[in-house]
Amino acid sequence: MGIPITVQVNGVSHSHEVEPRLLLAHYLRDVLRLTGTHIGCDTSSCGACTILVDGKAVKSCTMLAVQADGAEITTIEGLASNGELHPLQKSFNEEHGLQCGFCTPGMIMTATDLLANNPSPSEQEIRHALEGNYCRCTGYHNIVKAIQNAANTQG
Amino acid sequence: MIPASFNYHRASSVNEALDLLKQYGDDARLLAGGHSLLPAMKLRMNAPANLIDIGRIAELNSIRVENGTLHIGAGATHSAIAASPDVQGHAPVLADTAGMIGDVQVRNKGTIGGSLAHADPAADYPAVLLILNASINVIGPNGTRSIAAGDFFQDLYVTALEENEIITGVEIPAMPQGAGAVYLKFAQPASRFALVGCAALVKKDGGTCSEVRVAFTGVGNMPFRDSGVEGALTGQSADASAIEAAAAQAAGGIDVLSDHFAGEDYRTHLARVYARRALSQAAGLA
Amino acid sequence: MGKFIGQSIKRVEDKRFTTGHGRYTDDIVLPNMTYAQIIRSPYAHARINSVDTKAAAAHPGVVAIFTGKDIAEAGINGVPCGWQVDFKNGDTMKEPPHPLLVADKVRHVGDAVAIVIAETREAAKDAAELVEVDYEELPAVTDPYKAVQDGAPLVHDEAPKNMAYDWELGDKEKTDAAMASAHHITTLEFVNQRLVPNAIEPRSAIGDYDATNDKYTLYTTSQNPHLTRLLMCAFVLGLPEHKVRVVAPDVGGGFGSKIFHYIEEALVTWCSQKIGRPVKWTAERSESFMTDAHGRDHVTKAEMGFDKDGKIVGLRINTWANLGAYLSTFSTCVPTWLHGTLLQGLYTTPAIHIDLVAAFTHTTPVDAYRGAGRPEATYLLERLVETGARELGMDPAELRLKNFIPPFDGVNQPGYQTQVALQYDSGNYEQVLKKALEIVDYDNFRKEQAEARKQGKLLGIGISTYIEACGIAPSAVVGALGARAGLYESAQVRIQPTGKVSVYTGSHSHGQGHETTFAQVVADKLGIALEDVEIVHGDSEAVAFGMGTYGSRSLAVGGSAIVKSLDKVIEKGAKIAAHKLEAAVDDLEFANGAWTVKGTDKSIAFGDIALTAYVPHDYPEGLEPGLDFSSFYDPANFTYPFGAHIAVVEVDKETGKVTLKRFVAVDDVGNVINPMIVEGQIHGGLAQGIGQALFEEAIYDEDGQLVNGTYMDYTMPRADDLPSFETDRTVTPCPHNPLGVKGAGEAGTIGSTPAVVNAVIDALSEYGVKDIRMPLTPQRVWQAMQNGKQS
């Protein structure tokens, strides 16, 4: 039984009939082919699938697509505007805040939520804000620096 | 990672949700934020035939203070509770606790009603609701009722919710005048649920503890008020040695949980340490 | 330093990752693709009585189901082991088959029994639940020491006492004599616990058979696509190699776990041919926990002998290494040639002997995980040295300085011949330790520590110094040691007619930043712009051959292959330039992207030569057109990075919780092409090494169940578990490769673990704690304090 949904993703409206059990992460990846949202675990732990739903960071693997009906969604693909990279996208490059890139979209989306609520976080606040995002490559050192850098740029 | 198939029903009101529950009964589960249920469904540890989505029922989302009582709708998210000036003003310990649950993404979706209904023995809220003398409001086929937090949690993942009942919200009376309260947790390092969570409330008259409430989560099969600790400190002076002595009573008579992170001895020890720390801090705030 | 070499150039590959346009295996969707779900054993050891697929086959959307019986009937071999380590007495290593799907007996939780292929992922998952396997559970053994005792349940009938091989290295007689005459012997018995690599991208594979052309394509999360192709074609499926293309696109972290040829790669390839459609399999995290090759898992008894002045006189090691249920690709060399050979450490120890037994158990196969053998060697050495210092009443830094091999550059002084087969290339060990001590302000720390103690706070400091062997590896050497492959690397440098450069490397980047680092080397050597260089990797059809990326080898081996090709380009370019400039080749010099006649202003730019090479109208007689060279570089020796790490911890007296306050890492990885990237590699390595010390462990219960096979139970280090790191380096160039580089990928992991453990033991010195089993969880630290108090 398909359920009709309409979502606004990165400023574009999409309508589909979806199976109720379809996870939002799979909807984005498989139906909309926005594969920047990654899936790294099955226990809502790693945060690789983090996106913004109505402006808030959520784990898209722990939300059904039907729950997102009517929502405004931003994924990593929608963060740059008019060809200009978001300050976090730039600062992750500047500070070498990524290696394999797999956790990066989730990290950046979580950091977006953080900076929206706390424009100049301390190192400890940044580290705490990332507790729902795993990275196995960077030891987090440069991710923290990248977020600090973006906060300074935005401020 | 893929839940088993189910039928999806979206309720636009509590009454509609009740009707749907009645219709689907045993084969139905309520879906609010989904942060307890969906992880279990993804691992196929839970496979309900019907999901009733109550996440859009506006009447369940409100947070307000009325006549000195804080009302939190079951659908309020942890982040909404953490950020609410009403909660921060009325029961700051609850706002702080909501801010310690899971991680930011989880807090943005997970709800207090969902957490309570799931009744994970290591969840953070229950200990705090116990020391706040909160009650849990539910509605069912036979109308509404209010369940004291102390009666609500009955066993591992078992609550006083009856068939086809829905949690509508939580009511929290005013804290005793001048009381201080804190919740401290020693987190299980992987899940960051409470390995031991201790909530403490202390009211002082002069230098004496006139009222003491202590509750634990993560220690036993269900959260509990620790009458041993409470009794030992009530009427005593709020000094370090009295607090230490009272805290040493922690988890008496409880079947303490054991896992690879904390065996029974260590968990009991942590309960004592956290009781002492929580009581000291609460007394400091009083 | 050049214009690019030595500079922290920002990574050119980042844009696709920061904008969500990376292309990982699971991102790929092929027309008409099907989805696979693998049925895995819930038991560690069980006989399969029957597999009933009827209900599953009838499930809507199911395309095909294959079982172990189908695989056996098709005559498909299991996945092979790539390194032979024979018994001490000369008997051949026991190498039981590791079938793609098992038919008779499952040997670890997660062992593959059947595969369901369906139109959708959902249908595959649903149907998989309908496959009924009748298991007869059998007793299991999970510990490598227990496994080789009499009466232990057998993993494979053909491996008596569960022994894959036993092995020794060093001079036993000399070592026994040295230990017998030692003034003091420090003994430790410990477990170097099993870890789960946990690359954040789960493994994935897509098999795509094209019947028209009888051609196979495998997309896979691999660190070495060519090696996967070779093993799969030659040893498993018997496919003609030229009809098989293996692509490893963007790969989300490997840490060793994606080196190996896994059954799923061969399965989807074979299944695709059987059903005539592409087949995709992507692991769920719980499958990753059960089936990605794990790391470490040694039980060790270690003894170090000292004379009365604190000089190390001997080292004697007994290790039981857990290989898991089957021999994974490089599993056999990890506890032996990557472990025993590193026991010299940085010290002049004159007598060393290791005796080792490698055991099969009913657990997930164990293989190389970041560091692979070298962390285990470093751990035992650095724990022994530190414990020895404590027992002898000496300062652990001083004890190390007293025992270090003196500096040697490998050019003016020869390499250092160890007691355990290797010859170190160059080193200056005092220098790194002194620098680290200075950064951490070691002398002051002891005062701070004493002050903290008065306030009831437990501060501790721990040192670790390490050496590793990387740039893996000289083919002749490893061939003699049982490797079934040569570990060289290939590179093709193709100069396009317009002077732009495409480089095809057999190295594979899954986070290491080769697209930047390699381009820096090429741009500097050719004197061209960085953006004029493109690095291509990860596709067996584009790159002629490759051995891939592991063992910190990419720059030292892969980079050297690129340099070899660049030299050929420059040499041929000079001939063309000489012709154009009407000068002798010997009169030319190449610098800043142009050939100049020495002492004149007559010159010709690289771009002009490139064009001439492809439009050879005015051209040297007898010279072939084109400017395109391939090279294979086979290193002369391993490279030997080294370093000193220092951890400062605070232990909560009441809870036992360890807080890492500072971490100082001074590493010497030889010359550095991109300091930013090297530091990033160190950071990541540190987090994994610290993870082993404090957080991580795969726990099996008595029945062989993996108790903590999810992120809810297996503790991954998170941002708020770690401090910002303090890194620095010294530079001792490698004397035997053209870039003078040594490798940086594993250094952080190898050095950091014992530093943290030593720091915790130091913090607990008043409790008389000698050792705590890793990971040092709050419970274990608390328990150690309790036991200490009591004694």
CSV table of C-alpha atoms in Angstrom, one decimal, chain A:
chain,number,residue,atom,x,y,z
A,1,MET,CA,0.0,0.0,0.0
A,2,GLY,CA,1.6,3.2,-1.1
A,3,ILE,CA,1.1,6.4,0.9
A,4,PRO,CA,1.3,9.7,-0.9
A,5,ILE,CA,3.8,12.2,0.4
A,6,THR,CA,5.0,15.6,-0.6
A,7,VAL,CA,8.3,16.9,0.7
A,8,GLN,CA,10.4,19.9,-0.1
A,9,VAL,CA,14.0,18.8,-0.5
A,10,ASN,CA,16.7,21.4,-1.0
A,11,GLY,CA,14.0,23.8,-2.2
A,12,VAL,CA,12.4,21.4,-4.7
A,13,SER,CA,9.0,19.8,-4.1
A,14,HIS,CA,8.7,16.1,-4.6
A,15,SER,CA,5.6,13.9,-4.5
A,16,HIS,CA,5.7,10.1,-4.4
A,17,GLU,CA,3.8,7.2,-3.2
A,18,VAL,CA,5.9,5.3,-0.7
A,19,GLU,CA,5.7,2.1,1.2
A,20,PRO,CA,5.1,3.0,4.9
A,21,ARG,CA,8.3,1.2,6.0
A,22,LEU,CA,10.5,3.2,3.7
A,23,LEU,CA,13.1,5.0,5.8
A,24,LEU,CA,13.6,8.6,5.0
A,25,ALA,CA,17.3,7.9,4.3
A,26,HIS,CA,16.3,5.3,1.7
A,27,TYR,CA,13.8,7.7,0.2
A,28,LEU,CA,16.5,10.3,-0.3
A,29,ARG,CA,19.1,7.9,-1.6
A,30,ASP,CA,17.0,5.5,-3.7
A,31,VAL,CA,14.0,7.5,-4.8
A,32,LEU,CA,15.4,11.0,-5.1
A,33,ARG,CA,19.0,9.6,-5.8
A,34,LEU,CA,20.5,12.1,-3.4
A,35,THR,CA,23.2,9.8,-2.3
A,36,GLY,CA,25.2,12.3,-0.2
A,37,THR,CA,23.1,11.1,2.8
A,38,HIS,CA,25.0,8.0,3.9
A,39,ILE,CA,24.0,5.0,6.0
A,40,GLY,CA,26.7,3.8,8.4
A,41,CYS,CA,24.8,1.8,11.0
A,42,ASP,CA,21.5,0.2,11.9
A,43,THR,CA,21.1,1.5,15.5
A,44,SER,CA,20.7,5.3,15.0
A,45,SER,CA,24.2,5.8,16.3
A,46,CYS,CA,26.7,6.9,13.7
A,47,GLY,CA,25.0,10.0,12.3
A,48,ALA,CA,26.2,9.6,8.8
A,49,CYS,CA,22.6,10.0,7.6
A,50,THR,CA,22.0,13.3,9.4
A,51,ILE,CA,19.9,15.8,7.5
A,52,LEU,CA,17.9,18.9,8.5
A,53,VAL,CA,14.2,18.4,8.8
A,54,ASP,CA,12.4,21.7,9.2
A,55,GLY,CA,15.7,23.2,10.2
A,56,LYS,CA,16.7,20.6,12.8
A,57,ALA,CA,19.3,17.9,12.6
A,58,VAL,CA,17.8,14.5,12.6
A,59,LYS,CA,19.0,11.0,11.7
A,60,SER,CA,17.2,10.1,8.5
A,61,CYS,CA,17.6,6.4,9.1
A,62,THR,CA,15.3,6.8,12.1
A,63,MET,CA,12.5,8.5,10.5
A,64,LEU,CA,10.0,7.0,8.0
A,65,ALA,CA,9.5,8.8,4.8
A,66,VAL,CA,5.8,9.1,5.6
A,67,GLN,CA,6.7,11.0,8.7
A,68,ALA,CA,8.4,13.6,6.6
A,69,ASP,CA,5.3,14.3,4.6
A,70,GLY,CA,5.0,18.1,4.3
A,71,ALA,CA,8.4,18.7,5.8
A,72,GLU,CA,11.2,20.9,4.5
A,73,ILE,CA,14.4,19.0,4.2
A,74,THR,CA,17.9,20.0,3.6
A,75,THR,CA,20.5,17.5,2.6
A,76,ILE,CA,24.2,18.0,2.0
A,77,GLU,CA,23.5,18.5,-1.7
A,78,GLY,CA,21.4,21.5,-0.8
A,79,LEU,CA,23.8,23.3,1.4
A,80,ALA,CA,25.6,25.3,-1.2
A,81,SER,CA,23.7,28.2,-2.6
A,82,ASN,CA,24.1,29.7,-6.0
A,83,GLY,CA,27.3,27.8,-6.6
A,84,GLU,CA,28.8,29.2,-3.4
A,85,LEU,CA,29.8,26.6,-0.9
A,86,HIS,CA,28.5,26.9,2.6
A,87,PRO,CA,31.1,28.2,5.2
A,88,LEU,CA,31.2,24.7,6.7
A,89,GLN,CA,31.9,23.1,3.4
A,90,LYS,CA,34.7,25.5,2.9
A,91,SER,CA,36.1,25.1,6.4
A,92,PHE,CA,36.1,21.3,6.3
A,93,ASN,CA,38.4,21.7,3.2
A,94,GLU,CA,40.5,24.5,4.8
A,95,GLU,CA,41.1,22.5,8.0
A,96,HIS,CA,41.3,19.1,6.5
A,97,GLY,CA,38.2,18.0,8.4
A,98,LEU,CA,37.6,15.0,6.3
A,99,GLN,CA,39.5,12.0,5.0
A,100,CYS,CA,37.3,9.3,3.4
A,101,GLY,CA,34.4,11.6,3.3
A,102,PHE,CA,31.8,9.1,4.4
A,103,CYS,CA,30.8,10.7,7.7
A,104,THR,CA,31.3,14.2,6.3
A,105,PRO,CA,27.8,15.0,5.1
A,106,GLY,CA,26.4,14.0,8.5
A,107,MET,CA,29.1,16.0,10.3
A,108,ILE,CA,28.4,19.1,8.3
A,109,MET,CA,24.7,18.9,8.7
A,110,THR,CA,25.0,18.4,12.5
A,111,ALA,CA,27.4,21.3,12.6
A,112,THR,CA,24.9,23.4,10.7
A,113,ASP,CA,22.4,22.8,13.4
A,114,LEU,CA,24.9,23.6,16.1
A,115,LEU,CA,26.0,26.9,14.6
A,116,ALA,CA,22.4,27.9,14.0
A,117,ASN,CA,21.8,27.5,17.8
A,118,ASN,CA,25.2,28.5,19.0
A,119,PRO,CA,27.1,30.7,16.6
A,120,SER,CA,30.3,30.7,18.6
A,121,PRO,CA,30.7,27.4,20.4
A,122,SER,CA,33.6,26.5,22.6
A,123,GLU,CA,35.7,23.4,21.8
A,124,GLN,CA,33.9,21.4,24.4
A,125,GLU,CA,30.5,22.5,23.1
A,126,ILE,CA,31.5,21.4,19.6
A,127,ARG,CA,32.8,18.1,20.8
A,128,HIS,CA,29.6,17.5,22.8
A,129,ALA,CA,27.4,18.5,19.8
A,130,LEU,CA,29.1,15.8,17.7
A,131,GLU,CA,28.3,13.0,20.1
A,132,GLY,CA,25.8,11.6,17.6
A,133,ASN,CA,28.3,11.5,14.8
A,134,TYR,CA,31.1,9.0,14.4
A,135,CYS,CA,34.3,9.5,12.4
A,136,ARG,CA,36.9,6.8,12.1
A,137,CYS,CA,39.4,8.7,10.1
A,138,THR,CA,40.2,12.1,11.6
A,139,GLY,CA,40.2,11.5,15.3
A,140,TYR,CA,37.8,14.5,15.2
A,141,HIS,CA,40.7,17.0,15.7
A,142,ASN,CA,40.3,18.7,12.4
A,143,ILE,CA,36.5,18.4,12.4
A,144,VAL,CA,36.5,20.5,15.6
A,145,LYS,CA,38.9,23.0,14.0
A,146,ALA,CA,36.7,23.2,10.9
A,147,ILE,CA,33.6,24.0,12.9
A,148,GLN,CA,35.5,26.6,14.9
A,149,ASN,CA,36.8,28.1,11.7
A,150,ALA,CA,33.3,28.2,10.2
A,151,ALA,CA,31.9,29.8,13.3
A,152,ASN,CA,34.6,32.5,13.1
A,153,THR,CA,33.9,33.1,9.5
A,154,GLN,CA,30.2,33.3,10.0
A,155,GLY,CA,30.5,35.5,13.0
